[in-house]
Amino acid sequence: MTRARGVSRRTALFDELVDLLLGEGFAHLTLDDLAARLRCSKRTLYTLAGSKEQLVRAAVVHFFRAATERVEAAVTARTDPAQQVDAYLRAVATELSAASARFFDDVAAFPPAAEVYERNTRAAARRVQQLVDAGMVAGAFRPVHAGFVGDVVSATMVRIQQRKVAAGTALSDADAYAHLADLLLHGLAR
């Protein structure tokens, strides 16, 4: 197998794995289950990671890496600062909408995956703060304390990631991000 074909197969396998985990979660699945569902051998899975736990973590990293690329593409397609903030949060919502509640519950209960989600949540909060700062500099947003906005967005994102928003409101993570976009944009409007 050529190197390019091997990388392509590996990426495709991770994509299939991510789709499976997003739809069904992972706590209840064994490595045998995953191999059967992905129509590959356990040996093939061991080329991706040394254990089920490492495989799940790698799949969560793969999901967030691809999602981040798509979210950033949605932002760069806009030039208006308000549209960029809106595009960012709505793209996050779109990316997370593919994930089932069971997936998020499993992530929250599995520290290696929860750490990946938490790291991505912190990066997302920083990115929103950067977009808000740029929007204020451009005069598109009313003057606000960007640090405070960033802190509020970060705290909300962490509560979403920790499943506290879902528990308190019955909103999915994706819907919570969409509502956060609405709240933030109306609060920043001139």
Short mmCIF file of C-alpha atoms in Angstrom, two decimals:
data_model
loop_
_atom_site.label_atom_id
_atom_site.label_comp_id
_atom_site.label_asym_id
_atom_site.label_seq_id
_atom_site.Cartn_x
_atom_site.Cartn_y
_atom_site.Cartn_z
CA MET A 1 0.00 0.00 0.00
CA THR A 2 1.42 3.40 -0.90
CA ARG A 3 1.93 5.94 1.87
CA ALA A 4 -0.72 8.28 0.42
CA ARG A 5 -3.23 5.46 0.18
CA GLY A 6 -2.42 4.42 3.76
CA VAL A 7 -2.98 7.96 5.03
CA SER A 8 -6.21 8.18 3.05
CA ARG A 9 -7.47 4.87 4.51
CA ARG A 10 -6.48 5.97 8.01
CA THR A 11 -8.35 9.27 7.61
CA ALA A 12 -11.40 7.49 6.19
CA LEU A 13 -11.37 5.02 9.06
CA PHE A 14 -11.17 7.84 11.60
CA ASP A 15 -14.04 9.62 9.81
CA GLU A 16 -16.16 6.45 10.02
CA LEU A 17 -15.21 5.98 13.66
CA VAL A 18 -16.12 9.58 14.48
CA ASP A 19 -19.51 9.19 12.78
CA LEU A 20 -20.18 6.03 14.77
CA LEU A 21 -19.14 7.55 18.10
CA LEU A 22 -21.04 10.79 17.49
CA GLY A 23 -24.21 8.87 16.74
CA GLU A 24 -24.06 6.22 19.43
CA GLY A 25 -21.54 7.23 22.05
CA PHE A 26 -18.75 4.88 22.98
CA ALA A 27 -18.88 3.71 26.59
CA HIS A 28 -20.97 0.66 25.70
CA LEU A 29 -18.88 -0.36 22.68
CA THR A 30 -15.98 -2.80 22.90
CA LEU A 31 -13.01 -2.88 20.55
CA ASP A 32 -14.60 -5.97 18.97
CA ASP A 33 -17.81 -4.00 18.44
CA LEU A 34 -15.90 -1.14 16.83
CA ALA A 35 -13.97 -3.47 14.51
CA ALA A 36 -17.18 -5.21 13.44
CA ARG A 37 -19.05 -1.96 12.87
CA LEU A 38 -16.14 -0.44 10.91
CA ARG A 39 -15.65 -3.64 8.90
CA CYS A 40 -12.01 -3.98 9.82
CA SER A 41 -9.88 -6.08 12.10
CA LYS A 42 -8.90 -5.22 15.64
CA ARG A 43 -5.34 -5.24 14.36
CA THR A 44 -6.26 -2.41 12.00
CA LEU A 45 -7.70 -0.47 14.93
CA TYR A 46 -4.49 -1.07 16.86
CA THR A 47 -2.61 0.70 14.05
CA LEU A 48 -4.67 3.78 14.91
CA ALA A 49 -4.22 3.55 18.69
CA GLY A 50 -2.96 1.11 21.30
CA SER A 51 -6.22 0.69 23.22
CA LYS A 52 -9.91 1.49 23.06
CA GLU A 53 -9.33 4.45 25.37
CA GLN A 54 -6.58 5.84 23.15
CA LEU A 55 -8.72 5.19 20.07
CA VAL A 56 -11.66 7.11 21.54
CA ARG A 57 -9.41 10.01 22.51
CA ALA A 58 -7.83 10.04 19.04
CA ALA A 59 -11.28 10.01 17.43
CA VAL A 60 -12.41 12.95 19.58
CA VAL A 61 -9.24 14.85 18.61
CA HIS A 62 -9.94 14.00 14.95
CA PHE A 63 -13.51 15.27 15.27
CA PHE A 64 -12.51 18.59 16.83
CA ARG A 65 -9.63 19.15 14.40
CA ALA A 66 -11.92 18.71 11.39
CA ALA A 67 -14.70 20.73 13.03
CA THR A 68 -12.30 23.58 13.78
CA GLU A 69 -11.23 23.73 10.15
CA ARG A 70 -14.85 23.95 8.99
CA VAL A 71 -15.74 26.54 11.64
CA GLU A 72 -12.79 28.74 10.65
CA ALA A 73 -13.76 28.41 6.99
CA ALA A 74 -17.23 29.72 7.88
CA VAL A 75 -15.65 32.72 9.62
CA THR A 76 -13.21 33.59 6.85
CA ALA A 77 -16.07 33.53 4.34
CA ARG A 78 -17.44 36.66 6.09
CA THR A 79 -15.97 40.14 6.36
CA ASP A 80 -18.50 41.84 8.64
CA PRO A 81 -17.46 41.39 12.31
CA ALA A 82 -21.00 40.63 13.50
CA GLN A 83 -21.41 38.06 10.75
CA GLN A 84 -18.07 36.53 11.73
CA VAL A 85 -19.10 36.10 15.37
CA ASP A 86 -22.47 34.76 14.28
CA ALA A 87 -20.87 32.44 11.72
CA TYR A 88 -18.40 31.17 14.31
CA LEU A 89 -20.95 30.26 16.97
CA ARG A 90 -23.49 28.90 14.49
CA ALA A 91 -20.80 26.81 12.79
CA VAL A 92 -19.85 25.41 16.21
CA ALA A 93 -23.54 24.62 16.73
CA THR A 94 -23.71 22.91 13.34
CA GLU A 95 -20.62 20.83 14.07
CA LEU A 96 -21.94 19.75 17.45
CA SER A 97 -25.41 18.99 16.10
CA ALA A 98 -24.10 15.73 14.63
CA ALA A 99 -23.31 14.45 18.13
CA SER A 100 -25.86 12.56 20.17
CA ALA A 101 -26.56 13.26 23.83
CA ARG A 102 -25.09 9.83 24.55
CA PHE A 103 -21.82 10.89 22.92
CA PHE A 104 -21.63 14.03 25.05
CA ASP A 105 -22.50 12.08 28.19
CA ASP A 106 -19.78 9.54 27.39
CA VAL A 107 -17.26 12.32 26.71
CA ALA A 108 -18.12 14.00 30.01
CA ALA A 109 -17.65 10.70 31.86
CA PHE A 110 -14.34 9.81 30.17
CA PRO A 111 -11.53 12.14 31.38
CA PRO A 112 -9.23 11.81 28.32
CA ALA A 113 -12.07 12.80 25.97
CA ALA A 114 -13.42 15.42 28.37
CA GLU A 115 -9.97 17.04 28.43
CA VAL A 116 -9.98 17.27 24.62
CA TYR A 117 -13.45 18.85 24.63
CA GLU A 118 -12.41 21.24 27.42
CA ARG A 119 -9.25 22.30 25.55
CA ASN A 120 -11.31 22.97 22.41
CA THR A 121 -13.89 24.87 24.44
CA ARG A 122 -11.17 27.15 25.85
CA ALA A 123 -9.78 27.72 22.34
CA ALA A 124 -13.28 28.53 21.06
CA ALA A 125 -13.83 31.06 23.86
CA ARG A 126 -10.49 32.73 23.02
CA ARG A 127 -11.48 32.84 19.35
CA VAL A 128 -14.81 34.50 20.14
CA GLN A 129 -12.99 37.07 22.27
CA GLN A 130 -10.60 37.78 19.36
CA LEU A 131 -13.57 38.25 17.02
CA VAL A 132 -15.28 40.58 19.50
CA ASP A 133 -12.07 42.60 19.95
CA ALA A 134 -11.69 42.93 16.17
CA GLY A 135 -15.33 43.96 15.84
CA MET A 136 -14.93 46.71 18.45
CA VAL A 137 -11.77 47.99 16.77
CA ALA A 138 -13.65 48.07 13.44
CA GLY A 139 -16.52 49.99 15.09
CA ALA A 140 -19.03 47.25 14.34
CA PHE A 141 -19.77 46.60 18.03
CA ARG A 142 -20.53 48.99 20.80
CA PRO A 143 -17.69 49.41 23.29
CA VAL A 144 -17.75 46.58 25.81
CA HIS A 145 -15.20 45.05 28.11
CA ALA A 146 -13.94 42.34 25.76
CA GLY A 147 -12.30 40.47 28.62
CA PHE A 148 -15.64 40.26 30.42
CA VAL A 149 -17.41 39.16 27.24
CA GLY A 150 -14.73 36.53 26.74
CA ASP A 151 -15.09 35.36 30.34
CA VAL A 152 -18.89 35.08 30.07
CA VAL A 153 -18.62 33.24 26.74
CA SER A 154 -15.95 30.97 28.19
CA ALA A 155 -18.01 30.19 31.29
CA THR A 156 -21.05 29.43 29.16
CA MET A 157 -19.06 27.24 26.81
CA VAL A 158 -17.59 25.33 29.76
CA ARG A 159 -21.09 24.84 31.19
CA ILE A 160 -22.21 23.53 27.79
CA GLN A 161 -19.21 21.19 27.63
CA GLN A 162 -19.82 19.92 31.17
CA ARG A 163 -23.45 19.11 30.25
CA LYS A 164 -24.76 21.60 32.83
CA VAL A 165 -26.66 23.64 30.24
CA ALA A 166 -28.28 20.49 28.88
CA ALA A 167 -29.27 19.43 32.41
CA GLY A 168 -30.64 22.85 33.31
CA THR A 169 -32.41 23.74 30.07
CA ALA A 170 -32.82 20.50 28.08
CA LEU A 171 -31.03 22.24 25.18
CA SER A 172 -28.64 20.22 23.09
CA ASP A 173 -25.07 21.52 22.94
CA ALA A 174 -25.71 22.70 19.37
CA ASP A 175 -28.88 24.59 20.34
CA ALA A 176 -27.10 26.14 23.32
CA TYR A 177 -24.39 27.51 20.99
CA ALA A 178 -27.05 28.94 18.67
CA HIS A 179 -28.73 30.70 21.61
CA LEU A 180 -25.34 31.97 22.79
CA ALA A 181 -24.80 33.48 19.34
CA ASP A 182 -28.16 35.27 19.52
CA LEU A 183 -27.52 36.57 23.04
CA LEU A 184 -24.00 37.73 22.26
CA LEU A 185 -24.84 39.47 18.99
CA HIS A 186 -27.81 41.32 20.46
CA GLY A 187 -25.68 42.39 23.40
CA LEU A 188 -22.92 43.72 21.14
CA ALA A 189 -25.14 45.48 18.61
CA ARG A 190 -24.75 49.22 18.27
#
